[in-house]
mmCIF file of C-alpha atoms and ligand atoms in Angstrom:
data_model
loop_
_atom_site.group_PDB
_atom_site.id
_atom_site.type_symbol
_atom_site.label_atom_id
_atom_site.label_comp_id
_atom_site.label_asym_id
_atom_site.label_seq_id
_atom_site.Cartn_x
_atom_site.Cartn_y
_atom_site.Cartn_z
ATOM 1 C CA MET A 1 308.200 123.606 89.946
ATOM 2 C CA LYS A 2 304.998 122.650 88.498
ATOM 3 C CA THR A 3 305.765 125.407 85.802
ATOM 4 C CA VAL A 4 309.119 123.583 85.324
ATOM 5 C CA PHE A 5 307.633 120.245 84.649
ATOM 6 C CA ILE A 6 305.197 121.724 82.275
ATOM 7 C CA LEU A 7 307.559 123.785 80.157
ATOM 8 C CA LEU A 8 309.819 120.648 80.097
ATOM 9 C CA LEU A 9 306.941 118.225 78.843
ATOM 10 C CA VAL A 10 306.356 121.147 76.195
ATOM 11 C CA ILE A 11 309.755 121.241 74.856
ATOM 12 C CA SER A 12 310.409 117.471 74.933
ATOM 13 C CA THR A 13 306.952 117.052 73.064
ATOM 14 C CA SER A 14 307.968 119.773 70.255
ATOM 15 C CA ALA A 15 311.291 117.889 69.937
ATOM 16 C CA SER A 16 310.138 114.764 69.284
ATOM 17 C CA ALA A 17 310.797 114.037 65.866
ATOM 18 C CA GLN A 18 309.589 110.726 64.619
ATOM 19 C CA PHE A 19 312.812 108.857 62.432
ATOM 20 C CA PRO A 20 312.565 107.707 59.968
ATOM 21 C CA ARG A 21 310.260 110.453 58.934
ATOM 22 C CA PHE A 22 308.612 108.478 56.197
ATOM 23 C CA LYS A 23 308.928 105.635 53.951
ATOM 24 C CA VAL A 24 309.526 105.458 49.969
ATOM 25 C CA LEU A 25 309.189 102.098 47.782
ATOM 26 C CA ALA A 26 311.042 102.835 44.440
ATOM 27 C CA PHE A 27 310.381 100.447 41.609
ATOM 28 C CA TYR A 28 312.785 100.130 38.631
ATOM 29 C CA ASN A 29 313.089 97.573 35.884
ATOM 30 C CA LYS A 30 316.719 96.120 35.328
ATOM 31 C CA HIS A 31 315.517 94.984 31.553
ATOM 32 C CA VAL A 32 315.047 98.115 29.800
ATOM 33 C CA GLU A 33 316.902 100.258 27.472
ATOM 34 C CA SER A 34 320.508 100.672 28.774
ATOM 35 C CA ALA A 35 320.026 104.578 29.287
ATOM 36 C CA HIS A 36 317.020 104.002 31.951
ATOM 37 C CA VAL A 37 318.698 101.265 33.816
ATOM 38 C CA GLU A 38 321.781 103.927 34.204
ATOM 39 C CA PHE A 39 319.406 106.387 35.470
ATOM 40 C CA ALA A 40 318.115 104.011 37.941
ATOM 41 C CA ASN A 41 321.266 102.979 39.396
ATOM 42 C CA ASP A 42 322.204 106.863 39.473
ATOM 43 C CA ALA A 43 318.755 107.655 41.049
ATOM 44 C CA ILE A 44 319.026 104.782 43.585
ATOM 45 C CA LYS A 45 322.390 105.851 44.902
ATOM 46 C CA PHE A 46 321.133 109.786 44.944
ATOM 47 C CA PHE A 47 318.149 108.794 46.977
ATOM 48 C CA LYS A 48 319.903 106.275 49.157
ATOM 49 C CA ASP A 49 322.387 108.780 50.010
ATOM 50 C CA LEU A 50 319.838 111.388 51.315
ATOM 51 C CA THR A 51 318.539 108.889 54.021
ATOM 52 C CA VAL A 52 321.782 109.544 55.870
ATOM 53 C CA GLY A 53 320.992 109.584 59.386
ATOM 54 C CA ARG A 54 317.572 107.725 58.735
ATOM 55 C CA GLY A 55 315.754 110.493 58.121
ATOM 56 C CA PHE A 56 313.524 108.337 55.756
ATOM 57 C CA VAL A 57 313.743 104.681 54.486
ATOM 58 C CA PHE A 58 314.365 104.359 50.601
ATOM 59 C CA ASP A 59 313.107 100.719 49.891
ATOM 60 C CA THR A 60 313.779 99.366 46.215
ATOM 61 C CA THR A 61 312.314 96.938 44.435
ATOM 62 C CA SER A 62 312.830 95.417 40.574
ATOM 63 C CA ASN A 63 309.437 93.366 41.114
ATOM 64 C CA MET A 64 306.288 95.226 39.806
ATOM 65 C CA ALA A 65 304.400 92.493 41.613
ATOM 66 C CA ASP A 66 305.328 94.373 44.813
ATOM 67 C CA LEU A 67 302.753 96.741 43.659
ATOM 68 C CA ASN A 68 299.991 95.056 45.775
ATOM 69 C CA ASP A 69 297.943 96.389 48.312
ATOM 70 C CA ASP A 70 299.835 94.322 51.328
ATOM 71 C CA LYS A 71 303.046 95.446 50.130
ATOM 72 C CA ILE A 72 302.606 99.244 49.521
ATOM 73 C CA LYS A 73 300.405 100.086 52.392
ATOM 74 C CA ASP A 74 303.058 101.283 54.927
ATOM 75 C CA TYR A 75 304.615 103.704 52.397
ATOM 76 C CA GLN A 76 304.004 107.377 51.980
ATOM 77 C CA LEU A 77 305.202 107.421 48.393
ATOM 78 C CA LEU A 78 305.788 105.457 45.666
ATOM 79 C CA MET A 79 308.580 106.238 43.135
ATOM 80 C CA MET A 80 308.594 104.664 39.464
ATOM 81 C CA ILE A 81 312.125 105.277 38.545
ATOM 82 C CA ASN A 82 311.999 103.769 34.849
ATOM 83 C CA ASP A 83 308.607 101.870 34.657
ATOM 84 C CA PHE A 84 305.060 101.746 35.186
ATOM 85 C CA PRO A 85 302.268 99.074 36.023
ATOM 86 C CA HIS A 86 301.557 96.522 33.845
ATOM 87 C CA SER A 87 299.197 93.980 34.645
ATOM 88 C CA PRO A 88 295.707 94.734 35.652
ATOM 89 C CA PRO A 89 296.203 93.821 39.307
ATOM 90 C CA GLN A 90 299.108 96.405 39.278
ATOM 91 C CA ARG A 91 297.334 98.640 37.699
ATOM 92 C CA GLU A 92 294.191 98.306 40.208
ATOM 93 C CA ALA A 93 296.550 98.478 43.354
ATOM 94 C CA PHE A 94 298.238 101.748 42.165
ATOM 95 C CA GLU A 95 294.844 103.487 41.503
ATOM 96 C CA LYS A 96 293.264 102.345 44.809
ATOM 97 C CA TYR A 97 296.661 103.653 46.388
ATOM 98 C CA MET A 98 296.426 106.804 44.906
ATOM 99 C CA LYS A 99 293.003 107.298 45.545
ATOM 100 C CA ASN A 100 292.978 106.864 49.046
ATOM 101 C CA GLY A 101 295.593 109.527 49.340
ATOM 102 C CA GLY A 102 298.989 107.971 48.444
ATOM 103 C CA GLY A 103 302.054 109.516 46.883
ATOM 104 C CA TRP A 104 303.742 109.093 43.424
ATOM 105 C CA PHE A 105 306.810 110.459 42.026
ATOM 106 C CA GLY A 106 307.461 109.356 38.371
ATOM 107 C CA PHE A 107 310.312 110.199 36.492
ATOM 108 C CA HIS A 108 310.928 110.091 32.540
ATOM 109 C CA VAL A 109 309.267 106.878 31.256
ATOM 110 C CA ALA A 110 307.135 106.130 34.310
ATOM 111 C CA ALA A 111 304.386 108.237 32.415
ATOM 112 C CA TYR A 112 305.036 106.985 29.041
ATOM 113 C CA ASN A 113 301.885 105.746 27.544
ATOM 114 C CA ASP A 114 300.694 105.342 24.068
ATOM 115 C CA ARG A 115 297.298 103.687 21.808
ATOM 116 C CA THR A 116 298.493 100.350 23.130
ATOM 117 C CA THR A 117 298.778 101.255 27.039
ATOM 118 C CA LYS A 118 294.795 101.000 27.196
ATOM 119 C CA TRP A 119 294.522 102.527 30.559
ATOM 120 C CA PRO A 120 292.215 105.586 30.624
ATOM 121 C CA TRP A 121 292.757 105.978 34.117
ATOM 122 C CA PHE A 122 296.250 106.670 33.981
ATOM 123 C CA VAL A 123 296.193 109.022 30.981
ATOM 124 C CA ASP A 124 293.469 111.213 32.966
ATOM 125 C CA PHE A 125 295.965 111.017 36.278
ATOM 126 C CA LEU A 126 298.555 112.461 34.015
ATOM 127 C CA GLY A 127 296.496 114.925 32.815
ATOM 128 C CA GLY A 128 295.562 113.497 29.347
ATOM 129 C CA ALA A 129 299.198 113.390 28.441
ATOM 130 C CA VAL A 130 300.062 110.845 25.922
ATOM 131 C CA PHE A 131 303.555 110.288 24.444
ATOM 132 C CA ASN A 132 303.799 112.223 20.837
ATOM 133 C CA ARG A 133 307.456 112.474 20.118
ATOM 134 C CA ASN A 134 310.999 113.018 21.633
ATOM 135 C CA ASN A 135 313.981 114.916 20.775
ATOM 136 C CA TRP A 136 317.272 112.830 19.893
ATOM 137 C CA PRO A 137 320.077 112.010 20.764
ATOM 138 C CA PRO A 138 319.501 113.040 24.358
ATOM 139 C CA MET A 139 320.663 116.751 24.767
ATOM 140 C CA PRO A 140 320.865 119.281 27.565
ATOM 141 C CA ALA A 141 317.841 121.645 27.424
ATOM 142 C CA LYS A 142 316.982 125.046 28.794
ATOM 143 C CA LEU A 143 313.983 124.610 31.074
ATOM 144 C CA VAL A 144 311.824 127.707 32.006
ATOM 145 C CA ILE A 145 310.211 127.307 35.784
ATOM 146 C CA ASP A 146 306.468 128.173 35.439
ATOM 147 C CA ASP A 147 306.022 129.284 38.985
ATOM 148 C CA THR A 148 308.697 130.243 41.261
ATOM 149 C CA THR A 149 306.352 130.541 44.235
ATOM 150 C CA HIS A 150 305.396 127.183 44.634
ATOM 151 C CA PRO A 151 307.094 124.955 47.280
ATOM 152 C CA VAL A 152 308.884 122.571 44.807
ATOM 153 C CA THR A 153 310.343 125.606 42.440
ATOM 154 C CA LYS A 154 310.884 128.080 44.937
ATOM 155 C CA GLY A 155 314.419 129.827 45.128
ATOM 156 C CA LEU A 156 315.262 128.612 41.581
ATOM 157 C CA PRO A 157 316.185 130.701 39.083
ATOM 158 C CA THR A 158 313.457 131.469 36.380
ATOM 159 C CA THR A 159 315.594 129.219 33.596
ATOM 160 C CA PHE A 160 317.940 126.795 34.007
ATOM 161 C CA ILE A 161 320.003 124.600 31.722
ATOM 162 C CA ALA A 162 319.261 121.025 32.454
ATOM 163 C CA PRO A 163 321.730 118.020 31.863
ATOM 164 C CA ILE A 164 321.592 115.832 29.135
ATOM 165 C CA ASN A 165 318.069 113.773 28.717
ATOM 166 C CA GLU A 166 315.703 112.644 26.327
ATOM 167 C CA TRP A 167 313.022 114.793 26.430
ATOM 168 C CA TYR A 168 309.436 113.993 25.797
ATOM 169 C CA GLN A 169 306.696 115.952 24.310
ATOM 170 C CA TRP A 170 302.887 115.039 24.836
ATOM 171 C CA LYS A 171 299.779 115.519 23.056
ATOM 172 C CA PRO A 172 297.827 117.014 24.303
ATOM 173 C CA SER A 173 299.796 119.025 26.479
ATOM 174 C CA PRO A 174 298.743 118.415 29.932
ATOM 175 C CA ARG A 175 298.637 122.376 30.771
ATOM 176 C CA GLU A 176 295.466 122.429 28.803
ATOM 177 C CA ARG A 177 293.748 120.592 31.799
ATOM 178 C CA LYS A 178 292.280 122.761 34.595
ATOM 179 C CA ASN A 179 293.375 120.336 37.298
ATOM 180 C CA ILE A 180 297.075 120.202 36.041
ATOM 181 C CA LYS A 181 299.969 122.492 37.592
ATOM 182 C CA VAL A 182 302.578 123.020 35.326
ATOM 183 C CA LEU A 183 305.872 123.446 36.960
ATOM 184 C CA ALA A 184 308.728 123.453 34.410
ATOM 185 C CA THR A 185 308.574 123.571 30.325
ATOM 186 C CA LEU A 186 311.264 123.364 27.737
ATOM 187 C CA SER A 187 312.139 126.609 26.639
ATOM 188 C CA TYR A 188 311.136 127.828 23.279
ATOM 189 C CA ASP A 189 314.637 129.161 22.997
ATOM 190 C CA ASN A 190 315.440 125.035 22.502
ATOM 191 C CA TYR A 191 313.313 124.701 19.238
ATOM 192 C CA PRO A 192 313.834 123.090 16.689
ATOM 193 C CA PHE A 193 315.171 120.731 19.116
ATOM 194 C CA GLY A 194 316.975 117.651 18.395
ATOM 195 C CA LEU A 195 319.724 116.182 15.689
ATOM 196 C CA LYS A 196 318.163 113.038 14.428
ATOM 197 C CA ASP A 197 314.650 113.187 15.994
ATOM 198 C CA ILE A 198 313.311 117.158 16.185
ATOM 199 C CA ILE A 199 310.946 118.792 18.420
ATOM 200 C CA PRO A 200 310.160 121.437 16.053
ATOM 201 C CA GLY A 201 308.311 123.508 18.661
ATOM 202 C CA GLY A 202 304.834 123.623 20.884
ATOM 203 C CA ASP A 203 304.335 123.390 24.424
ATOM 204 C CA THR A 204 306.365 120.766 26.006
ATOM 205 C CA PRO A 205 305.800 120.797 30.069
ATOM 206 C CA VAL A 206 308.700 118.793 31.528
ATOM 207 C CA MET A 207 307.306 118.836 35.197
ATOM 208 C CA TRP A 208 303.725 118.947 36.344
ATOM 209 C CA THR A 209 301.187 117.553 39.170
ATOM 210 C CA ASN A 210 297.835 116.648 39.135
ATOM 211 C CA LEU A 211 295.814 118.584 41.642
ATOM 212 C CA ASP A 212 293.334 115.850 42.535
ATOM 213 C CA TYR A 213 296.508 113.580 43.632
ATOM 214 C CA ARG A 214 299.405 113.506 45.569
ATOM 215 C CA MET A 215 301.711 113.391 42.597
ATOM 216 C CA ILE A 216 304.920 114.957 40.621
ATOM 217 C CA TYR A 217 305.987 113.781 37.224
ATOM 218 C CA LEU A 218 309.506 114.865 36.250
ATOM 219 C CA ASN A 219 310.477 113.961 32.692
ATOM 220 C CA MET A 220 313.986 113.751 33.435
ATOM 221 C CA GLY A 221 315.681 110.331 33.942
ATOM 222 C CA HIS A 222 317.370 109.114 30.939
ATOM 223 C CA GLY A 223 321.198 108.215 30.623
ATOM 224 C CA PRO A 224 323.982 108.757 33.440
ATOM 225 C CA HIS A 225 323.898 112.766 33.499
ATOM 226 C CA ILE A 226 320.565 113.456 35.395
ATOM 227 C CA PHE A 227 321.977 114.205 38.810
ATOM 228 C CA THR A 228 325.011 116.130 37.481
ATOM 229 C CA ASP A 229 323.201 119.739 38.253
ATOM 230 C CA ALA A 230 323.055 121.220 41.445
ATOM 231 C CA THR A 231 319.915 123.096 40.586
ATOM 232 C CA GLN A 232 318.066 120.102 39.219
ATOM 233 C CA ASN A 233 319.123 118.134 42.278
ATOM 234 C CA ARG A 234 317.638 120.669 44.304
ATOM 235 C CA LEU A 235 314.437 120.554 42.055
ATOM 236 C CA ILE A 236 314.249 116.988 42.264
ATOM 237 C CA ILE A 237 314.591 116.859 46.199
ATOM 238 C CA SER A 238 312.122 119.654 46.551
ATOM 239 C CA ALA A 239 309.819 117.395 44.608
ATOM 240 C CA LEU A 240 310.175 114.666 46.898
ATOM 241 C CA ARG A 241 309.515 116.565 50.104
ATOM 242 C CA TRP A 242 306.430 118.438 48.738
ATOM 243 C CA VAL A 243 304.838 115.122 47.912
ATOM 244 C CA ILE A 244 305.449 114.008 51.477
ATOM 245 C CA ALA A 245 304.699 117.209 52.865
ATOM 246 C CA THR A 246 301.226 117.373 51.564
ATOM 247 C CA ASP A 247 300.065 113.761 53.115
ATOM 248 C CA LYS A 248 296.651 114.206 54.732
ATOM 249 C CA LYS A 249 297.907 112.525 57.940
ATOM 250 C CA GLY A 250 299.878 115.591 58.400
ATOM 251 C CA ASN A 251 303.344 117.232 57.526
ATOM 252 C CA VAL A 252 305.945 114.924 58.794
ATOM 253 C CA PHE A 253 308.297 117.612 58.526
ATOM 254 C CA GLU A 254 306.918 120.066 61.139
ATOM 255 C CA HIS A 255 308.358 118.447 64.004
HETATM 256 ZN ZN1 ZN B 1 314.522 107.523 27.587
#
């Protein structure tokens, strides 16, 4: 009898997953270029649909002032859909959150920085990458997966055609930093890339992580086509799952 009781206890413990498993707070801006607003609307729908069954919570805000210690403390991941921290208090709160082991998922313009940004920590966080140029108009692109053994890219084809997007090239390439792991890159087959604005060549990582933080950046995020490709959608979901799974407090997917 005692053995049966212990056995039942073990079974019930191992099956006692907590739902929701994690909480995401996504920031977006309604007053930016229309292609970035279109993407935000699609992204919010895409991620909200993934919460079916309350596997996780996906909260959204269009108020960047919500980037403060008190508001973000209960979230395992901050997502920047089409914006980035602006004011010193927002930047300070974000920096502190990341240094304390928080998670970040940035799309497209979330990593944008240039000489006017004046936020050295952020440039370092991104692997030194500063916006250099983009293709125009937005176009589909052949991507190369740099490492098909990484949890984010495992099982993907080594190349695929990503849907229409505006692609950014960074200078210097974040690949030059030892603490940066590049996961996907614009294929050289695309060059010269663009019809109006041309990326003539060079190294153009489009997805990477800084190994010193729990973060991932994806360059996708311009216009209404981003979620139209199953391979890319899988990549996006895997990226989200991976940042959550690497929480130092434990992997919420293990139960
Ligand atoms: Zn754009």
